[in-house]
mmCIF file of C-alpha atoms in Angstrom:
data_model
loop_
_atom_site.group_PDB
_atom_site.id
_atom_site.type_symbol
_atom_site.label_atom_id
_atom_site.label_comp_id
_atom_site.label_asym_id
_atom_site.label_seq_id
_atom_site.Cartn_x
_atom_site.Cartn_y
_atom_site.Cartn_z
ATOM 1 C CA UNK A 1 0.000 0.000 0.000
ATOM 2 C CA UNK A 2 1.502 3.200 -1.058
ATOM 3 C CA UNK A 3 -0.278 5.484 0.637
ATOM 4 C CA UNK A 4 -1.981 6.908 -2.188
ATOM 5 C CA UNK A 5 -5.884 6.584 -2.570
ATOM 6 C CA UNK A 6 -7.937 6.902 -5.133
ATOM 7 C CA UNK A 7 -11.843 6.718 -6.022
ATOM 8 C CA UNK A 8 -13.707 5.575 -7.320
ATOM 9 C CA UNK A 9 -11.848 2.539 -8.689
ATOM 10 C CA UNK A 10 -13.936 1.541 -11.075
ATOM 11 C CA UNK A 11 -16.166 4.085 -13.163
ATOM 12 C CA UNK A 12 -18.335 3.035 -16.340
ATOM 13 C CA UNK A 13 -19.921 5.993 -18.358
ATOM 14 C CA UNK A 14 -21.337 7.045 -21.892
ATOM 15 C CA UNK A 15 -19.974 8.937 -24.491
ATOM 16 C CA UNK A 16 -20.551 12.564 -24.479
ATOM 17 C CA UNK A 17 -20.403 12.496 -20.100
ATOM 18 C CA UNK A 18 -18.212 13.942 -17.630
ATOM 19 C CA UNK A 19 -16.353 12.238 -14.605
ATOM 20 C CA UNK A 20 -14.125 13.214 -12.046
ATOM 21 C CA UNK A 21 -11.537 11.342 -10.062
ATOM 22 C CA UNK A 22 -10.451 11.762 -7.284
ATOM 23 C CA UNK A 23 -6.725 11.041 -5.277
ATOM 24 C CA UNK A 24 -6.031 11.953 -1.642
ATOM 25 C CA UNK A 25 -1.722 11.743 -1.983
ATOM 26 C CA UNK A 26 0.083 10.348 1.041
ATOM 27 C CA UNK A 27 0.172 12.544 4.333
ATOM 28 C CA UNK A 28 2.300 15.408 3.829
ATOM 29 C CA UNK A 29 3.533 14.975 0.146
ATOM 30 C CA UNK A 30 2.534 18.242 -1.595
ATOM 31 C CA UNK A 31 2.735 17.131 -4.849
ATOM 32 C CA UNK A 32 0.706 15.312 -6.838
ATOM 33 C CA UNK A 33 1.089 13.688 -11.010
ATOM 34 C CA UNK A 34 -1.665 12.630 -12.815
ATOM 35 C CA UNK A 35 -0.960 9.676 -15.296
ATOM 36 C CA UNK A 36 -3.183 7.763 -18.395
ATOM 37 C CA UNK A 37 -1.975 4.362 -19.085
ATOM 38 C CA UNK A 38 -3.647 2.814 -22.134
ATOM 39 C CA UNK A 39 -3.030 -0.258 -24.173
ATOM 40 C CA UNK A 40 -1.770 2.194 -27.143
ATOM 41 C CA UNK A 41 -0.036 4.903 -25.245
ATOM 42 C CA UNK A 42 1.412 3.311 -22.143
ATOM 43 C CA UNK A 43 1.593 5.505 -18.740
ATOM 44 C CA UNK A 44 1.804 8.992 -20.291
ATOM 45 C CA UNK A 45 1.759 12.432 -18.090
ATOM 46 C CA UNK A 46 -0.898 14.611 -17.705
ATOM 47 C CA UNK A 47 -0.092 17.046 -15.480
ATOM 48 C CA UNK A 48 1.593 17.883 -12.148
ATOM 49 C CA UNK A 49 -0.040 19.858 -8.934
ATOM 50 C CA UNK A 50 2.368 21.123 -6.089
ATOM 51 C CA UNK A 51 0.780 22.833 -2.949
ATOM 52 C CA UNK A 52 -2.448 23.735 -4.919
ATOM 53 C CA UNK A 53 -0.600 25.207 -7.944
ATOM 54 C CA UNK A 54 -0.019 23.878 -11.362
ATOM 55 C CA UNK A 55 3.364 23.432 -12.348
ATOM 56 C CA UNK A 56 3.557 21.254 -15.139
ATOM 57 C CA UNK A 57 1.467 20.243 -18.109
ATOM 58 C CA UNK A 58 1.962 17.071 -20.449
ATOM 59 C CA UNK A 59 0.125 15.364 -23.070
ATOM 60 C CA UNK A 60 -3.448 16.484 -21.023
ATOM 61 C CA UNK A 61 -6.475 17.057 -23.605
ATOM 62 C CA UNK A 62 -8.336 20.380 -23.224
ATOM 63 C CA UNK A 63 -11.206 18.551 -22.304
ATOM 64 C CA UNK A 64 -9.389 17.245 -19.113
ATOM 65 C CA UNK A 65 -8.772 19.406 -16.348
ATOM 66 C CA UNK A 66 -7.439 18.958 -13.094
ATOM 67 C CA UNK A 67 -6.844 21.079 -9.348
ATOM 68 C CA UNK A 68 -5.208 20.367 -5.707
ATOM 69 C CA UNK A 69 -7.625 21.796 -3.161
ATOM 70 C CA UNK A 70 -6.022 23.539 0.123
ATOM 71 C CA UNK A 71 -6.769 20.214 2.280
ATOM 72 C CA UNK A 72 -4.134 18.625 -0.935
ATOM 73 C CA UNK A 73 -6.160 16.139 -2.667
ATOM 74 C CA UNK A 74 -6.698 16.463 -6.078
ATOM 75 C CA UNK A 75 -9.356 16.002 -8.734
ATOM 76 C CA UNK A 76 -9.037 15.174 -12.500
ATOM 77 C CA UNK A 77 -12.097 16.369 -14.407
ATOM 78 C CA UNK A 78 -12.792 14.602 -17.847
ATOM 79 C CA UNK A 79 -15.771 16.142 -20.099
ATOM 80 C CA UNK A 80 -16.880 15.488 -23.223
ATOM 81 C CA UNK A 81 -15.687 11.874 -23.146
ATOM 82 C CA UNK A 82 -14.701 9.654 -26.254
ATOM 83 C CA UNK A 83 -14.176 5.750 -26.576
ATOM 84 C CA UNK A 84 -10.522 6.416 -26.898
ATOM 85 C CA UNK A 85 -10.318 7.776 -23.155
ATOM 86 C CA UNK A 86 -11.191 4.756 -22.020
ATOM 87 C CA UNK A 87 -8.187 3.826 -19.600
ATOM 88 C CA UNK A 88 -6.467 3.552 -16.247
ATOM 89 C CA UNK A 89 -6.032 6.960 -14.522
ATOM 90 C CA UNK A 90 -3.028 7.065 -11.635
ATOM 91 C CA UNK A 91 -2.442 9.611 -9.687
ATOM 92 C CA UNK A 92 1.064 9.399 -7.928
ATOM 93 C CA UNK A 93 2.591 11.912 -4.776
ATOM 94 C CA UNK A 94 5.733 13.194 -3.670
ATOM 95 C CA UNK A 95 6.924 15.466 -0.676
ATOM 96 C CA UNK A 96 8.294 17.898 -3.143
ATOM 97 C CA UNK A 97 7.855 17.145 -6.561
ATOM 98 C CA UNK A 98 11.577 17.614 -7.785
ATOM 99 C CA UNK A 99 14.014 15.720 -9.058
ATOM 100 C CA UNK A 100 15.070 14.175 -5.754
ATOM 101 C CA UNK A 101 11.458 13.018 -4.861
ATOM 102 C CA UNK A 102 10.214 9.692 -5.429
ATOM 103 C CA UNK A 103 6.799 9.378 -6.764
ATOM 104 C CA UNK A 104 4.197 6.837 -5.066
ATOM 105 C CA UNK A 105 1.241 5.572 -7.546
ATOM 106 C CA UNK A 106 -1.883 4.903 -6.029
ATOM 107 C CA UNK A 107 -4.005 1.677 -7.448
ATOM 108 C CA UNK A 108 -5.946 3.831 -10.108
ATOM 109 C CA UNK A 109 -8.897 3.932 -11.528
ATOM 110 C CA UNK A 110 -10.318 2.181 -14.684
ATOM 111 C CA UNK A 111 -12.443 4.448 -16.475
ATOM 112 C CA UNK A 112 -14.821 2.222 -19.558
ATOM 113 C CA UNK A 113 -16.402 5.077 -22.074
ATOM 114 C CA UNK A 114 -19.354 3.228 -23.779
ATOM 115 C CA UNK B 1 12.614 12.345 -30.737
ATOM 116 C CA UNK B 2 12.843 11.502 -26.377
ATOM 117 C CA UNK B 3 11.453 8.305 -25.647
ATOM 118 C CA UNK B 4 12.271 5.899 -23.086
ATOM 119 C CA UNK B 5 11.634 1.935 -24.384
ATOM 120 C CA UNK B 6 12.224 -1.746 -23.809
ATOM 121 C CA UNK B 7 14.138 -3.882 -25.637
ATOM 122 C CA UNK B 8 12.647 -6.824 -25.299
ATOM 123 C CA UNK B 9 8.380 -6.918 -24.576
ATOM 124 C CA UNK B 10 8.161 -10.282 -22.723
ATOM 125 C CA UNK B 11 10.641 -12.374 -20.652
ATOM 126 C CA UNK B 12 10.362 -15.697 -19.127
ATOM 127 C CA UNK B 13 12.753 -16.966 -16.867
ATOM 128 C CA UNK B 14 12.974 -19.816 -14.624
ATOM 129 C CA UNK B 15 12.177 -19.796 -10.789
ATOM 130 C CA UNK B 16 15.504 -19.060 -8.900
ATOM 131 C CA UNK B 17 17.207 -17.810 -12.130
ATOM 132 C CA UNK B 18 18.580 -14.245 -12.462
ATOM 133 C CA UNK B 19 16.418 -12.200 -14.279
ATOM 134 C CA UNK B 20 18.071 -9.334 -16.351
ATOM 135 C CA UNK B 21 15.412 -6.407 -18.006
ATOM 136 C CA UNK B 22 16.985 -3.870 -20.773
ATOM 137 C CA UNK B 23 15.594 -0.515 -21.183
ATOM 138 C CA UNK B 24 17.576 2.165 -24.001
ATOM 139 C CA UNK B 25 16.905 6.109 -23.583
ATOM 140 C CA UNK B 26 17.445 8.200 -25.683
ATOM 141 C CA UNK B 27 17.686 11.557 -24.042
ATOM 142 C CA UNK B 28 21.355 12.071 -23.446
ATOM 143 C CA UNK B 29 20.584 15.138 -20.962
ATOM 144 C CA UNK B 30 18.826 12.463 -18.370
ATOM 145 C CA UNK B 31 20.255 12.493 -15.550
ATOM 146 C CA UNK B 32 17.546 10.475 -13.105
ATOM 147 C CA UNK B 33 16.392 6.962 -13.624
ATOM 148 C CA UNK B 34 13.299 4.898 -12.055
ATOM 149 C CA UNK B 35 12.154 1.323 -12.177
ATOM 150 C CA UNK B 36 8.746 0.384 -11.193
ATOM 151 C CA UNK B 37 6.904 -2.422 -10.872
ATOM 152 C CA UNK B 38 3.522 -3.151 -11.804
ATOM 153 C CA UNK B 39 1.475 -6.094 -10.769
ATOM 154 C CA UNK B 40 -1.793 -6.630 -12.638
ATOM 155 C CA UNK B 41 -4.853 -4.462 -11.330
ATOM 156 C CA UNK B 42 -2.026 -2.300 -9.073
ATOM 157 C CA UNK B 43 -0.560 1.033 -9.811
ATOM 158 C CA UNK B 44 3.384 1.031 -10.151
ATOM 159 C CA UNK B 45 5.721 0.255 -7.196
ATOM 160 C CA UNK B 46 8.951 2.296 -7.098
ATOM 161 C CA UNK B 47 11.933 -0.041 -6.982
ATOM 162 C CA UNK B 48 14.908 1.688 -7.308
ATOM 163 C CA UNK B 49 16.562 4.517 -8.659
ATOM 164 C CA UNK B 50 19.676 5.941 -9.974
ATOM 165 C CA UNK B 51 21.149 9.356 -11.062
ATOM 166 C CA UNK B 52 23.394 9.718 -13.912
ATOM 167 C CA UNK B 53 26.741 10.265 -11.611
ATOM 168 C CA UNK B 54 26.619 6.670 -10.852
ATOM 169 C CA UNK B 55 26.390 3.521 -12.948
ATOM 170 C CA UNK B 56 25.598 0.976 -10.439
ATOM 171 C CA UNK B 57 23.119 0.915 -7.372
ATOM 172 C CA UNK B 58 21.961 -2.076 -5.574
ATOM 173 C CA UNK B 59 19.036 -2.604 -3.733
ATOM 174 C CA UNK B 60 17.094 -6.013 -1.914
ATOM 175 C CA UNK B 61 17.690 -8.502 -4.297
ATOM 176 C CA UNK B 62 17.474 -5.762 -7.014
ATOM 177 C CA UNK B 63 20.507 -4.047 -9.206
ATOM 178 C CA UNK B 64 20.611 -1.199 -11.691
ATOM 179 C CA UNK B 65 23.818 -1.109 -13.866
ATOM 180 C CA UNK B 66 23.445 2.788 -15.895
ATOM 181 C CA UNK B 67 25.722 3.093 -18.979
ATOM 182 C CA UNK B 68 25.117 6.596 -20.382
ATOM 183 C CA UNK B 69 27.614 5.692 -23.634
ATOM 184 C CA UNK B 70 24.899 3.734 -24.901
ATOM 185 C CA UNK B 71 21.839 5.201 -23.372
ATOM 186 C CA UNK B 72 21.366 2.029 -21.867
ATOM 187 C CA UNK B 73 19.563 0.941 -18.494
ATOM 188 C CA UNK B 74 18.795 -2.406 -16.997
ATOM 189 C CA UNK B 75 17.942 -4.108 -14.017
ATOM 190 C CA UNK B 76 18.507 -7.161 -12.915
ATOM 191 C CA UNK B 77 16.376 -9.013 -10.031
ATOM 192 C CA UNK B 78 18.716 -11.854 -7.893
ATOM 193 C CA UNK B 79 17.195 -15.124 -7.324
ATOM 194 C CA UNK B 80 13.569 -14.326 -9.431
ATOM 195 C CA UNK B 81 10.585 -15.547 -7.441
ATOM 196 C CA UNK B 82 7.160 -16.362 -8.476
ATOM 197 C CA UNK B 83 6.241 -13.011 -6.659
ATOM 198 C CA UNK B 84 8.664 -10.689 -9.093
ATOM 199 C CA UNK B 85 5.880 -11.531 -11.841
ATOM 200 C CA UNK B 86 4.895 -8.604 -13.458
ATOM 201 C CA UNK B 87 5.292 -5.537 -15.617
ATOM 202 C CA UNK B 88 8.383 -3.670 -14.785
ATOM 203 C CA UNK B 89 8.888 0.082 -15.939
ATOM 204 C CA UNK B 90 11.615 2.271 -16.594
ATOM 205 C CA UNK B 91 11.371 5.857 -16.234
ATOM 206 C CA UNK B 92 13.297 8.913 -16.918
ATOM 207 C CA UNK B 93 12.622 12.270 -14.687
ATOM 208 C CA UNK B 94 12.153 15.350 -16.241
ATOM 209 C CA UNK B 95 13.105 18.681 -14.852
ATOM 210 C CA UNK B 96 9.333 19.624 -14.031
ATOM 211 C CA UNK B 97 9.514 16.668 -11.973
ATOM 212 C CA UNK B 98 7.260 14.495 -14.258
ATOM 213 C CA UNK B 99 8.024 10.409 -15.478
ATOM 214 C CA UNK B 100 9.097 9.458 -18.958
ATOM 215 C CA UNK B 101 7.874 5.836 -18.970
ATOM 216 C CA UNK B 102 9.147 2.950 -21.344
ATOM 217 C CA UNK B 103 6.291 0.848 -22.961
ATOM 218 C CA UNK B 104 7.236 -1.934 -20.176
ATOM 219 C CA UNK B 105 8.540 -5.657 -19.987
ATOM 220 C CA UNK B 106 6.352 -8.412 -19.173
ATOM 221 C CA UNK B 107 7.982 -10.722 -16.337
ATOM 222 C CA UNK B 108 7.035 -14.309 -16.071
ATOM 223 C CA UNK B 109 8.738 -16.431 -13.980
ATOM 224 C CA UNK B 110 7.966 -20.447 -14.496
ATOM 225 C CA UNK B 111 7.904 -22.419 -11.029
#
């Protein structure tokens, strides 16, 4: 157990719909990565949260959206959803979030776009 | 272009047998490496880790040999056991603190 949680961990919805997940990082990282791994792409980045503030962006759609909330959990919004974003969503933590830090995954969840 | 990848997809080895996984970079400018683990329905599990100043690191039953003239990474597991099954990962860290993944090896050992 990593110390990373995330809900739900399981989600099923139709095309068109919008989800959010949610990840509570481990107590007192400040940092927390969201991460898509798919059958295609593998684990890609999607973006990076430190102490409520963005700080780094990858390969995130502009249909996706994320934020850290003062209390440091975070929530990954996903609107307008296709087929193709069906997938496993990770979020992972770190104390910092530099280069130094080690990241800790939580189990995921497995999002199924009908 | 950067990419991190696996040499080799799938590897079976036998139960007590050294298991060696290959991963190439190609991002000379790396300078932090990860491996993780991932066991089917689980997110990844950090193993171990290694910055570019060092080409060896050893860990429980674990080793990472670094060899930056040929981009090359691997890690090797002592004494495999039914419970090292799984998909292993390498990583590369980018300055923004973010993961590079590799498209990952399949681990299967045979009792």
């Amino acid at each position: 157990d990593s110390g990373v949680t995330q809900t739900p961990k399981h989600l099923i919805t139709a095309t068109g719909q919008r989800v959010t997940l949610r990840c509570s990082p481990r107590s007192g990282d400040l940092s927390v990565y969201w991460y898509q791994q798919s059958l295609d792409q593998g684990l890609q980045f999607l973006i990076h949260y430190y102490n409520g503030e963005e700080r780094a962006k990858g390969n995130i759609l502009e249909r996706f959206s994320a934020q850290q909330f003062p209390d440091l959990h975070s929530e990954l919004n996903l609107s307008s959803l296709e087929l193709g974003d069906s997938a496993l969503y990770f979020c992972a933590s770190s104390v910092w979030g530099t280069n130094t830090d080690t990241q800790y995954f939580g189990p995921g969840t497995r999002l199924t776009v009908l | 272009g950067e990419s991190v990848g696996l040499h080799l997809p799938t590897l079976s080895v036998q139960e007590g047998d050294n298991s060696i996984i290959n991963c190439a970079y190609s991002n000379s400018a790396s300078d932090y490496f990860i491996w993780y683990k991932q066991e089917s329905g689980k997110g990844p599990q950090f193993i171990i880790d290694i910055r570019s100043n060092m080409d060896k690191r050893q860990g429980q039953r674990v080793t990472v040999l670094l060899n930056k003239t040929v981009k090359h990474l691997s890690l090797q597991i002592a004494a495999t056991q039914p419970g090292d099954s799984a998909v292993y990962f390498c990583a590369e860290r980018r300055s923004q603190g973010n993961l590079i993944f590799g498209k990952g090896t399949k681990l299967s050992v045979k009792p």
